[in-house]
Coordinates of C-alpha atoms in Angstrom, one line a residue:
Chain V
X1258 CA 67.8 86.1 94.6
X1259 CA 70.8 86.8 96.7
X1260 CA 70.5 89.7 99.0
X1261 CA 74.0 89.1 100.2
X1262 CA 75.6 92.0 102.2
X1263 CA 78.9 93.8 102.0
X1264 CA 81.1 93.3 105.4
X1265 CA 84.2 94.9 106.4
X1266 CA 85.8 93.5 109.3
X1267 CA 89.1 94.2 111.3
X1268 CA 89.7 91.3 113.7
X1269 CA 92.9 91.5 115.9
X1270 CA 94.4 93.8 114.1
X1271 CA 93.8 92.4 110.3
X1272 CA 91.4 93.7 107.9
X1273 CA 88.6 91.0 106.5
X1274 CA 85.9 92.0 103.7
X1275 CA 83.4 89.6 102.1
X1276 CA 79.6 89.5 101.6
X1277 CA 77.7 87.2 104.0
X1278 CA 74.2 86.0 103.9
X1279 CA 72.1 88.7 106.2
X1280 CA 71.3 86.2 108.4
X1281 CA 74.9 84.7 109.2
X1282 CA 76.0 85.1 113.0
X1283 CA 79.1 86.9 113.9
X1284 CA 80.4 83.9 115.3
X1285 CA 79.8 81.9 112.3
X1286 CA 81.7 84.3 110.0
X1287 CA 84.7 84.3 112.5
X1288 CA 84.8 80.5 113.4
X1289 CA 84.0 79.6 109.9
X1290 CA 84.7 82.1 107.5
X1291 CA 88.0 83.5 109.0
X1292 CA 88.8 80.4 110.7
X1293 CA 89.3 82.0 114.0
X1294 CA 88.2 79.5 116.0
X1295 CA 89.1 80.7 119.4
X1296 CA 85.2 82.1 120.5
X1297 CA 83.3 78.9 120.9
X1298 CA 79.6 78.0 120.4
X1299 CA 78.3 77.2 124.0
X1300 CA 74.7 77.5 124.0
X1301 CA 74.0 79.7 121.1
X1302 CA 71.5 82.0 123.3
X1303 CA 73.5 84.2 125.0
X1304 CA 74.0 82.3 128.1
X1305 CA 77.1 80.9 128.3
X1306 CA 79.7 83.5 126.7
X1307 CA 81.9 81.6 125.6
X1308 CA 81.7 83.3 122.5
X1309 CA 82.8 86.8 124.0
X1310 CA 84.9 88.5 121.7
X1311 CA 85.6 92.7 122.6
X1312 CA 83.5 94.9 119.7
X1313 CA 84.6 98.6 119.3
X1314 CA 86.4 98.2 122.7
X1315 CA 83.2 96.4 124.1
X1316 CA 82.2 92.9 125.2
X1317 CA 79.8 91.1 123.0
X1318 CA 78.4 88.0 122.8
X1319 CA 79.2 86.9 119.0
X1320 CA 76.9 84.4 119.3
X1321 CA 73.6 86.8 119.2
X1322 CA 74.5 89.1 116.4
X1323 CA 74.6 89.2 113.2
X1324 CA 78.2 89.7 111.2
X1325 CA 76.4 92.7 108.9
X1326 CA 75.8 94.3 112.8
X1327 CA 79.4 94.2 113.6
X1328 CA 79.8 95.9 110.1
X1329 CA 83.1 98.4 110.1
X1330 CA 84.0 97.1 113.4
X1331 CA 87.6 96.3 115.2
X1332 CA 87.3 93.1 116.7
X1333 CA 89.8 91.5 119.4
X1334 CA 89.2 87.3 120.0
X1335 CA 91.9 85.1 122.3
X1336 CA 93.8 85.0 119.1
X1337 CA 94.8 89.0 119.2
X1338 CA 95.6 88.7 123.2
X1339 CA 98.8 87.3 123.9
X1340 CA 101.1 84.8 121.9
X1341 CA 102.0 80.6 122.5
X1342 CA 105.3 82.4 123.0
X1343 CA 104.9 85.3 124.9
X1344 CA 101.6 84.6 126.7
X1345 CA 99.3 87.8 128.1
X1346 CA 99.4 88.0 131.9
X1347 CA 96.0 86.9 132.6
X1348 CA 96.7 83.7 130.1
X1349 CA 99.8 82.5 132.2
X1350 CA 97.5 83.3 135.3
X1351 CA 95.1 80.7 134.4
X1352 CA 97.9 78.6 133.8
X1353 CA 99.7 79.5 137.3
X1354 CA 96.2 79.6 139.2
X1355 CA 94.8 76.6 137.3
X1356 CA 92.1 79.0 135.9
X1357 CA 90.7 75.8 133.5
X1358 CA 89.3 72.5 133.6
X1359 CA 87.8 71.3 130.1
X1360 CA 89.0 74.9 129.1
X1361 CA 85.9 75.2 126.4
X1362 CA 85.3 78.9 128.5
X1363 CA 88.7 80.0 128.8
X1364 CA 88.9 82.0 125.1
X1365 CA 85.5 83.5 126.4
X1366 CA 86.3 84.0 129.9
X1367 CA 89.9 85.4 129.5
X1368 CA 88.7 87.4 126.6
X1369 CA 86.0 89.5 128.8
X1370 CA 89.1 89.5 131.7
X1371 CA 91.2 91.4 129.8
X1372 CA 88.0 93.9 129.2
X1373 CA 87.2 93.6 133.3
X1374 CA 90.8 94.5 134.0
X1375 CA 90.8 97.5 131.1
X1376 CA 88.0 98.8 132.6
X1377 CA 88.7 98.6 136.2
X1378 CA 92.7 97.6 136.9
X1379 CA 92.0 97.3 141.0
X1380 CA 88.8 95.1 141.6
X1381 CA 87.3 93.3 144.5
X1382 CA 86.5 89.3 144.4
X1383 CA 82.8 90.7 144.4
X1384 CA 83.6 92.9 141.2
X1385 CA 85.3 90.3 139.4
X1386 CA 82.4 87.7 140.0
X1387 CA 80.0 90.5 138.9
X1388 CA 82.0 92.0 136.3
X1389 CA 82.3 88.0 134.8
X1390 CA 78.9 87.1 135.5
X1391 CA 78.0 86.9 131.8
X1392 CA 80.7 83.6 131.4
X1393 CA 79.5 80.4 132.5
X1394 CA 81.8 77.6 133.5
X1395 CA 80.2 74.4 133.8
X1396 CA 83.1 72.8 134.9
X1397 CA 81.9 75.0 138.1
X1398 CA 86.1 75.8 138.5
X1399 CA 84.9 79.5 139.1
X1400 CA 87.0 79.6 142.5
X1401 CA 90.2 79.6 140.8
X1402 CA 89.1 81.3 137.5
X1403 CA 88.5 84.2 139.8
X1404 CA 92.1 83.7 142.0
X1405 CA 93.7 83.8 138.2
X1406 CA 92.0 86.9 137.3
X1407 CA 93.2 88.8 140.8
X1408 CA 96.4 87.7 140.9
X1409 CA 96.6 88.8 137.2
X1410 CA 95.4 92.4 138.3
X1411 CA 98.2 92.6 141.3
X1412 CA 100.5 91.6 138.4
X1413 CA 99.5 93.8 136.1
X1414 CA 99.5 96.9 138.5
X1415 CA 102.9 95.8 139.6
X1416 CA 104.6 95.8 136.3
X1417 CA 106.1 99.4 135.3
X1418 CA 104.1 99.7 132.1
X1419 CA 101.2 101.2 134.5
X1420 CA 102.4 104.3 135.3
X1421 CA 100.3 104.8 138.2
X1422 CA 101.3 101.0 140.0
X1423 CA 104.6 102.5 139.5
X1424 CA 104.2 105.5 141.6
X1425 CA 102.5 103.5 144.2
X1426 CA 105.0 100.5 144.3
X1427 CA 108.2 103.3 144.4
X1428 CA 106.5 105.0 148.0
X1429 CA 105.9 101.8 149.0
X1430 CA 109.9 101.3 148.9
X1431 CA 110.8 104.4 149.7
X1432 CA 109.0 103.5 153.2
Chain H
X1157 CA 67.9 91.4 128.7
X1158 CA 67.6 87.9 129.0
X1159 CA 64.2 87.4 130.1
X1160 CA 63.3 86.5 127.0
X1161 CA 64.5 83.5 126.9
X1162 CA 66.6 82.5 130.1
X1163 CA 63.8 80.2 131.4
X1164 CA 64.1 78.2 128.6
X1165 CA 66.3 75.2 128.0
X1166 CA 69.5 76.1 126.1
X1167 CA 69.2 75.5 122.8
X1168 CA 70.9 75.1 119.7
X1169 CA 68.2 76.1 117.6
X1170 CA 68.0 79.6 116.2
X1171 CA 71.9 80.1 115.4
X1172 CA 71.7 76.8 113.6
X1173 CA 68.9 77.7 111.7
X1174 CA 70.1 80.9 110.7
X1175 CA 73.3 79.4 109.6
X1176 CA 71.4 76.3 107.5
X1177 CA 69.2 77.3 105.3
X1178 CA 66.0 77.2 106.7
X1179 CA 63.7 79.3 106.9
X1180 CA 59.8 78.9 106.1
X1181 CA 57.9 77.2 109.1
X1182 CA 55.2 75.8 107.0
X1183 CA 54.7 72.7 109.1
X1184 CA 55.3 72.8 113.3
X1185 CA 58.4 70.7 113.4
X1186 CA 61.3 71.6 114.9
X1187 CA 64.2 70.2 113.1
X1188 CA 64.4 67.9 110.1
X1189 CA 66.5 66.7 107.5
X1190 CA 65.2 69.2 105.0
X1191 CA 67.2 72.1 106.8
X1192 CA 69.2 72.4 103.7
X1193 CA 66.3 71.6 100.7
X1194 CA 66.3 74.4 98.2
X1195 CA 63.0 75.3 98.2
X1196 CA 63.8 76.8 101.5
X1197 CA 66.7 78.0 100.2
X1198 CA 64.8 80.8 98.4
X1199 CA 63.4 82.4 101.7
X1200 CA 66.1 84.3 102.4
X1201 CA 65.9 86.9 105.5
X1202 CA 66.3 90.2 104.4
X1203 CA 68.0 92.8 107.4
X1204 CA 67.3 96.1 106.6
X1205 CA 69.9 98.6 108.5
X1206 CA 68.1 102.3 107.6
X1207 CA 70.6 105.4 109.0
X1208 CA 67.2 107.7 109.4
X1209 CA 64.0 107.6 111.1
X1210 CA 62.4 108.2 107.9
X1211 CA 63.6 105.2 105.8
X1212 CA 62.5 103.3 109.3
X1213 CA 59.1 104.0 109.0
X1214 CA 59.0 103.4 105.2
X1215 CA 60.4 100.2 105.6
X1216 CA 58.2 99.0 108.7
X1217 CA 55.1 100.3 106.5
X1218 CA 56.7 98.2 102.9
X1219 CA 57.3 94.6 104.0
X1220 CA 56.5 94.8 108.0
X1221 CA 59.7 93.5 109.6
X1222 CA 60.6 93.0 113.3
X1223 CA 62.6 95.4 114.9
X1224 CA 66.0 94.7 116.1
X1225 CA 67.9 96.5 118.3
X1226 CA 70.3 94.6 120.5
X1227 CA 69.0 91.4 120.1
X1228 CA 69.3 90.0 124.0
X1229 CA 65.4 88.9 123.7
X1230 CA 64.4 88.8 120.0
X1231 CA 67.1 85.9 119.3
X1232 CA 67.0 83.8 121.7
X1233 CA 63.1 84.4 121.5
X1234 CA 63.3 83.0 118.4
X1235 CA 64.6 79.7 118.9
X1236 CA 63.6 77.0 116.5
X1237 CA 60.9 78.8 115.0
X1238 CA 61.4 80.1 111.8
X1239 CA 63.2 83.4 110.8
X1240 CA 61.7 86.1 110.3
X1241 CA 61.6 87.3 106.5
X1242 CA 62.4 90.4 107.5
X1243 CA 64.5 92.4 110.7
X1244 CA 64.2 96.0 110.6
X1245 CA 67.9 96.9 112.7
X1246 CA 67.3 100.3 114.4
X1247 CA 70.8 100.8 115.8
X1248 CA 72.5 102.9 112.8
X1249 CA 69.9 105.5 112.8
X1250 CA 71.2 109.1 113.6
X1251 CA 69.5 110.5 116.7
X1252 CA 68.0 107.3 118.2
X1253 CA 71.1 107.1 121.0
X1254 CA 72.0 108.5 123.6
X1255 CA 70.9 110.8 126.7
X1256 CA 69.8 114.4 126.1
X1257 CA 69.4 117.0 128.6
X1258 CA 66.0 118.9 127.7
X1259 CA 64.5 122.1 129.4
X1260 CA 62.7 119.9 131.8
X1261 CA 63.8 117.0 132.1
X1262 CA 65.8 114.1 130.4
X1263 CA 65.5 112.2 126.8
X1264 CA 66.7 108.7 126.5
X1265 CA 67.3 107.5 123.3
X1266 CA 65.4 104.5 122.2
X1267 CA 68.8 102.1 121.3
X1268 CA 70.8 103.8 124.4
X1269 CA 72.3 100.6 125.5
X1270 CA 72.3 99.9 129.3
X1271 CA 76.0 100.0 130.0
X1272 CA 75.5 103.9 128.2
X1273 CA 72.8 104.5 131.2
X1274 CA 75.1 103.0 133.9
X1275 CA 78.0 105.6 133.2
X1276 CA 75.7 108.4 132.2
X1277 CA 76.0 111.6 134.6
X1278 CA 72.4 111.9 135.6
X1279 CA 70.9 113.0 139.2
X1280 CA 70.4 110.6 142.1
X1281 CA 66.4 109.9 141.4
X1282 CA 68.2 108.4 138.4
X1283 CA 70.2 105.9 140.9
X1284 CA 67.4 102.9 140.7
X1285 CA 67.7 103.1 136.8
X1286 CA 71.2 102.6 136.8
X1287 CA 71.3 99.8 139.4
X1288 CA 68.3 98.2 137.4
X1289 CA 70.8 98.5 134.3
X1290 CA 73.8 97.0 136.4
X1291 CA 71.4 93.6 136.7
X1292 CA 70.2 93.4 133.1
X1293 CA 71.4 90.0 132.1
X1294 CA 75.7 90.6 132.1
X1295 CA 78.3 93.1 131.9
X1296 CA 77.9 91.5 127.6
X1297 CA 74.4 92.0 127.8
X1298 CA 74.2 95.5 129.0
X1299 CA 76.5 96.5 126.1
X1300 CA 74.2 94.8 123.3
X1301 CA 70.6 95.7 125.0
X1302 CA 68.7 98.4 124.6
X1303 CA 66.1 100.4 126.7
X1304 CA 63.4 100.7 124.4
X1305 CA 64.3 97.0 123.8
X1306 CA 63.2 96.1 127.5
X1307 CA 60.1 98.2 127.9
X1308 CA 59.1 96.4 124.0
X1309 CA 59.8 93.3 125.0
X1310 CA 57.2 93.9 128.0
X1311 CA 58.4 90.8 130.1
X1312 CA 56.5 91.5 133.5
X1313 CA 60.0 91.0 134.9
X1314 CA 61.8 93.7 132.6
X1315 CA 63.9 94.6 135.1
X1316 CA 64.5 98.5 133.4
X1317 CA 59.9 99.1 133.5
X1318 CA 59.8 99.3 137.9
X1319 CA 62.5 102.2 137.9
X1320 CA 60.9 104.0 134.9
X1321 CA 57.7 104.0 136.3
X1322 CA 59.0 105.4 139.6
X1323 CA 60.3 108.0 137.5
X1324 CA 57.0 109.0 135.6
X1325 CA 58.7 107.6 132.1
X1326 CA 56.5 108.7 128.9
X1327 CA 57.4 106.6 126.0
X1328 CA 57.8 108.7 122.6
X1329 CA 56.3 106.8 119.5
X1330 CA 57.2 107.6 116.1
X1331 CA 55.1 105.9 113.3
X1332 CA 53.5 106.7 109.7
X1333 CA 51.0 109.2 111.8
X1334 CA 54.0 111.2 113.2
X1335 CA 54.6 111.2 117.2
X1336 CA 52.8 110.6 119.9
X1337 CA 53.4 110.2 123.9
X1338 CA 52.2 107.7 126.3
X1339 CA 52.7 107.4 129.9
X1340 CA 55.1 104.1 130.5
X1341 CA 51.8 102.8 132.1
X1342 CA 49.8 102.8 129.4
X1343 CA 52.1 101.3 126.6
X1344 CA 52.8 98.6 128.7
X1345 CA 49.4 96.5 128.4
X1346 CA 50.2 92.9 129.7
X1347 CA 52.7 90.0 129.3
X1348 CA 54.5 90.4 125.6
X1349 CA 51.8 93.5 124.6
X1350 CA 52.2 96.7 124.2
X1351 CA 50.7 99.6 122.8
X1352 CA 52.8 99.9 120.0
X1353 CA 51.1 100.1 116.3
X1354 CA 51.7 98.5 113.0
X1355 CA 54.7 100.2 111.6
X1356 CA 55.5 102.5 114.7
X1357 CA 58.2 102.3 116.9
X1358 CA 59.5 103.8 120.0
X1359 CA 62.3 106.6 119.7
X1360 CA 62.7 107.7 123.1
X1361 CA 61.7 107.8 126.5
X1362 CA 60.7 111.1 128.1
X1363 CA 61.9 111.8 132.1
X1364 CA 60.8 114.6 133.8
X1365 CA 62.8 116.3 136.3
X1366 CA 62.1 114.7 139.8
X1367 CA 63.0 114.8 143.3
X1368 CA 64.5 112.3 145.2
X1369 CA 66.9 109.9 145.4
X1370 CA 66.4 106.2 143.5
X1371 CA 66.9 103.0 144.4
X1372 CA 66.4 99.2 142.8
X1373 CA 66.5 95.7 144.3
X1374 CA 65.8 92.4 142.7
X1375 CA 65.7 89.6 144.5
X1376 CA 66.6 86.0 142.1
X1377 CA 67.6 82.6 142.5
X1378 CA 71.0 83.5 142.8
X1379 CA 73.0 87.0 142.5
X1380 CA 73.3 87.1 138.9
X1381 CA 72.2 86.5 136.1
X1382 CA 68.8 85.8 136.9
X1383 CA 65.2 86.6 136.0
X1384 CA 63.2 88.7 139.0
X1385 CA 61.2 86.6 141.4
X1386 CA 60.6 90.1 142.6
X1387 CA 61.8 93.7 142.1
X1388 CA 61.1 96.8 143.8
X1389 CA 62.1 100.4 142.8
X1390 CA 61.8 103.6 144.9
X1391 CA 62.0 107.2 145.2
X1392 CA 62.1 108.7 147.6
X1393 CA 63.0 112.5 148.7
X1394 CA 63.1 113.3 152.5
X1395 CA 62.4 116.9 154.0
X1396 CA 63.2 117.0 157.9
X1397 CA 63.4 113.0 158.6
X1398 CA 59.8 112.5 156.7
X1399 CA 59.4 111.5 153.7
X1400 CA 58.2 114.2 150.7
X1401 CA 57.9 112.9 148.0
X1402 CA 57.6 109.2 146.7
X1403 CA 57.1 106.7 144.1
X1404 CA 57.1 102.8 144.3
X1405 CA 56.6 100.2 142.1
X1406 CA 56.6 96.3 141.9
X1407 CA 57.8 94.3 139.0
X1408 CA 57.5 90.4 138.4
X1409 CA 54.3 90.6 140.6
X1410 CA 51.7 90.5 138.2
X1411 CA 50.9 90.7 134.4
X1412 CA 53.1 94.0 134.6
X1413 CA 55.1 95.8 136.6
X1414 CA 53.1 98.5 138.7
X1415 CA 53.3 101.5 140.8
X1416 CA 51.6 101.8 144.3
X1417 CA 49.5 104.8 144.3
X1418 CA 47.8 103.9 147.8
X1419 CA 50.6 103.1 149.2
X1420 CA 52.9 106.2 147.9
X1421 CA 50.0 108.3 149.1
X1422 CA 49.7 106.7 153.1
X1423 CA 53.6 106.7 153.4
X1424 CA 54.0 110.7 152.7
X1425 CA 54.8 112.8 155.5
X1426 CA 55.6 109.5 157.2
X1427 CA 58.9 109.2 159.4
X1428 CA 60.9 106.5 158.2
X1429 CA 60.9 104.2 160.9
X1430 CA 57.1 103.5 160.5
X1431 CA 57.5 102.2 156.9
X1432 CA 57.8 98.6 157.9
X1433 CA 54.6 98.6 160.0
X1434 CA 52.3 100.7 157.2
X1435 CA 53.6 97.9 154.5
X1436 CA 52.7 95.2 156.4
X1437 CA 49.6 96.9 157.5
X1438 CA 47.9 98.0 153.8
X1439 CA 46.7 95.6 151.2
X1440 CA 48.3 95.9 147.8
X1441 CA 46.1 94.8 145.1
X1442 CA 49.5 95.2 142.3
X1443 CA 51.1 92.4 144.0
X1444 CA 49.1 89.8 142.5
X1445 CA 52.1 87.3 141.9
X1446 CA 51.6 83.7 140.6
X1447 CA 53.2 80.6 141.1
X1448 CA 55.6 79.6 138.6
X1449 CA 59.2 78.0 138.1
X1450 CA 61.3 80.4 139.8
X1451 CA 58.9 80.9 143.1
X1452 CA 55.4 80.5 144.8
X1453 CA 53.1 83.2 144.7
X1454 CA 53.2 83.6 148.4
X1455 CA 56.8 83.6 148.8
X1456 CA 56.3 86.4 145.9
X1457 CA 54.0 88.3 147.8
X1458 CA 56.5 88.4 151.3
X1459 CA 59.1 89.1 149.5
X1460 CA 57.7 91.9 147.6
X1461 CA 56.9 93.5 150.9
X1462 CA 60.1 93.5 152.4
X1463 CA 61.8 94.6 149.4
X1464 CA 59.4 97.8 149.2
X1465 CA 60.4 98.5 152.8
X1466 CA 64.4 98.0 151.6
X1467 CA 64.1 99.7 148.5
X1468 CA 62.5 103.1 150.4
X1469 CA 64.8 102.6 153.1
X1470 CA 68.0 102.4 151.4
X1471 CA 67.1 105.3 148.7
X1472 CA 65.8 107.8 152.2
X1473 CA 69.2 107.2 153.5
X1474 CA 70.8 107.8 150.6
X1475 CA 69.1 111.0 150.2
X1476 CA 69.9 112.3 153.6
X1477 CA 72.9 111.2 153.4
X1478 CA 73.3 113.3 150.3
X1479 CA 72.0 116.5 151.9
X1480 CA 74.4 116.5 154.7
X1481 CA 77.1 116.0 152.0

């Protein structure tokens, strides 16, 4: 008897649809199925996040859910942030800032920054190390992961696309 | 959520079994070469997703799946044993999420997830909920796990049951019967038990309007992403530099988390300075800790105390702080 579900997907930006066994993991059907291969399988409990990927605008661990739970959702991965060609701030900040080691986090650990940055553009050290609490590094390289993800904020806030870091930089000049 | 299973080694198993086909634990061993034989094959989980209460409770009462709501404890609970024949996945039905202001007091919906409490708009006796929330697993677990998921899950270090407790939580049950109400103290009944029935489920947990201001502290291994070697919450409202009105409680101290009736009723009308002295001074038969992996029962019990005084403390300033606001 199959009991095979219906799934509509949308990840970065692409439209998926397929049926998957009830019981198949998000991560599974992206690694596997859609051969997105950028959220990794760290410790397959939730731990670890390497497996972040943003759901409805939210990060999620794909790891601990099930692809017909994500049903009808818009999913972003490392894949949909930046390009090899035109890299996303925080990417060439790890790069600059020597943000990774092994870099088996990085997908997960940029792919929650760019969420930590969304939802607050200005933040302390303290509020990056909470705010990326749920990404483990065992390489332990969290010093610089956190430098990457600050400078990428100052960056980001610098550039004119943020309306508001524009106002702030141009009375800043004028004085 | 993770206090289901962040004591426990990490482990491949669940996810792999899931994705193999495995599935009936008719022997006790863990793995085997026979992941992938076709008799197992045939026990295919079935994950029900009903949009209304109704087809909820038909389902629980047909086949008698586990609920699922976020997941943060249930999978990684599950580990190598087998899957379940059945999940019951309560988050697409209409009404379950979300906060509702009622005529006296507040509604929590049973899948609200905690990063939902965290940016609610709720008054300050709410406070220790939300910083509770802000320590639930990480920023990823908070968007996955549910409050009715934490209470059910009845880890005596739940981080969300001390905060509920100070704020006189009842827990609404929905089942074949129809709805009842129990105060948070009563469904919670000991390490993993609850008072939930066959084929009921909780929909919501009931607030009433209280005074004060809230506050939460945990105390772990490290600053995050830790299970409780102690938590305290408080409320606490002040009326001319004494304190009014106030409710404690102590979690990961005992078989479950508990409030501190003798002690909420010694400290009222007390100035705040004296706090310390009357904690140290009363004994308080809830903190009955024990000794386990993540700390001694006597380092439980010291602790414990100092974080009561903090916790009072830190919400009393808060409050008058607020007045003079």
């Amino acid at each position: 008897m199959s009991n095979k579900m219906h799934i509509q997907l949308n990840v970065n930006g692409e439209a998926h649809e397929f049926l998957a066994e009830p019981r198949e993991l998000l991560i599974y059907a992206l690694r596997e199925r859609l051969n997105i291969t950028g959220p990794h399988v760290g410790c397959d409990t939730s731990h670890c996040g390497a497996c972040t990927v943003t759901l409805d605008g939210k990060s999620v661990k794909a790891c601990t859910m099930f692809v017909a739970q994500a049903n009808g959702a818009e999913i972003t991965t490392i894949e949909g942030i930046g390009s090899p060609d035109a890299l996303h701030v925080l990417q060439e900040s790890f790069r600059e800032h020597h943000g990774l080691q092994c870099g088996f986090c990085t997908p997960g650990m940029i792919t929650r920054a760019v969420k930590l940055l969304e939802e607050n553009p200005t933040p302390t050290e303290e509020e990056v190390r909470f705010g990326m609490a749920g990404n483990i590094c065992r390489c332990t390289g969290y010093q610089n992961i956190v430098k990457s993800i600050l400078a990428a904020a100052n960056e980001m806030n610098a550039q004119p696309s943020s309306s508001e870091a524009v106002g702030h930089n141009k009375v800043e000049a004028a004085e | 959520m993770l206090q289901g299973g962040m004591g426990i080694a990490i482990d491949r198993g669940f996810a792999a079994l899931l994705r193999f086909e495995c599935s009936h634990s008719h022997t006790n061993e863990k793995r085997g070469p026979a992941w992938g034989a076709a008799k197992d094959r045939e026990a295919a989980m079935t994950l029900h997703r009903p949009e209304s209460l109704e087809d909820a409770l038909a389902l629980l009462a047909g086949d008698a799946p586990r609920v699922l709501a976020g997941g943060t404890d249930l999978y990684p609970a599950l580990q190598d044993g087998p899957a379940p024949a059945a999940l019951l996945d309560i988050t697409r039905i209409k009404g379950l999420c979300g906060i509702t202001r009622m005529d006296d007091g507040w509604r929590i919906g049973a899948t609200t997830r905690w990063s939902d409490i965290c940016a609610a708009d709720l008054p300050p006796c709410f406070d220790g909920l939300k910083q509770a929330g802000a320590e639930v697993g990480s920023i990823q677990i908070q968007n996955a796990g549910t409050i009715a998921g934490n209470i059910c899950n009845a880890s005596p270090a739940a981080d969300g049951v001390p905060p509920l407790l100070v704020l006189d939580a009842i827990v609404e049950l929905a089942g074949a019967g129809g709805v009842r109400h129990l105060p948070l103290a009563d469904f919670i009944l000991g390490p993993r038990r609850t008072a939930l029935r066959d084929a009921e489920i909780v929909t919501a947990l009931m607030v009433p309007d209280r005074a004060g201001q809230g506050a939460f502290l945990k105390l772990g291994a490290r600053r995050y992403l830790v299970i409780s070697m102690a938590m305290v919450a408080a409320r606490v409202a002040m009326d001319g530099g004494k304190i009014a009105d106030l409710a404690v409680a102590v979690g990961a101290c005992g078989p479950v988390a508990a409030r501190l009736p003798e002690l909420e009723a010694v400290l009222t009308g007390c100035a705040l300075a004296d706090v310390a002295d009357i904690v140290e001074g009363i004994p308080l038969p809830q903190i009955a800790p024990i000794d386990d992996v993540r700390a001694s029962a006597t380092y439980r019990e010291e602790a414990a105390c100092g974080l009561i005084v903090r916790a009072i403390t830190q919400a009393a300033q808060a409050s008058e702080q607020s007045h003079v606001a």
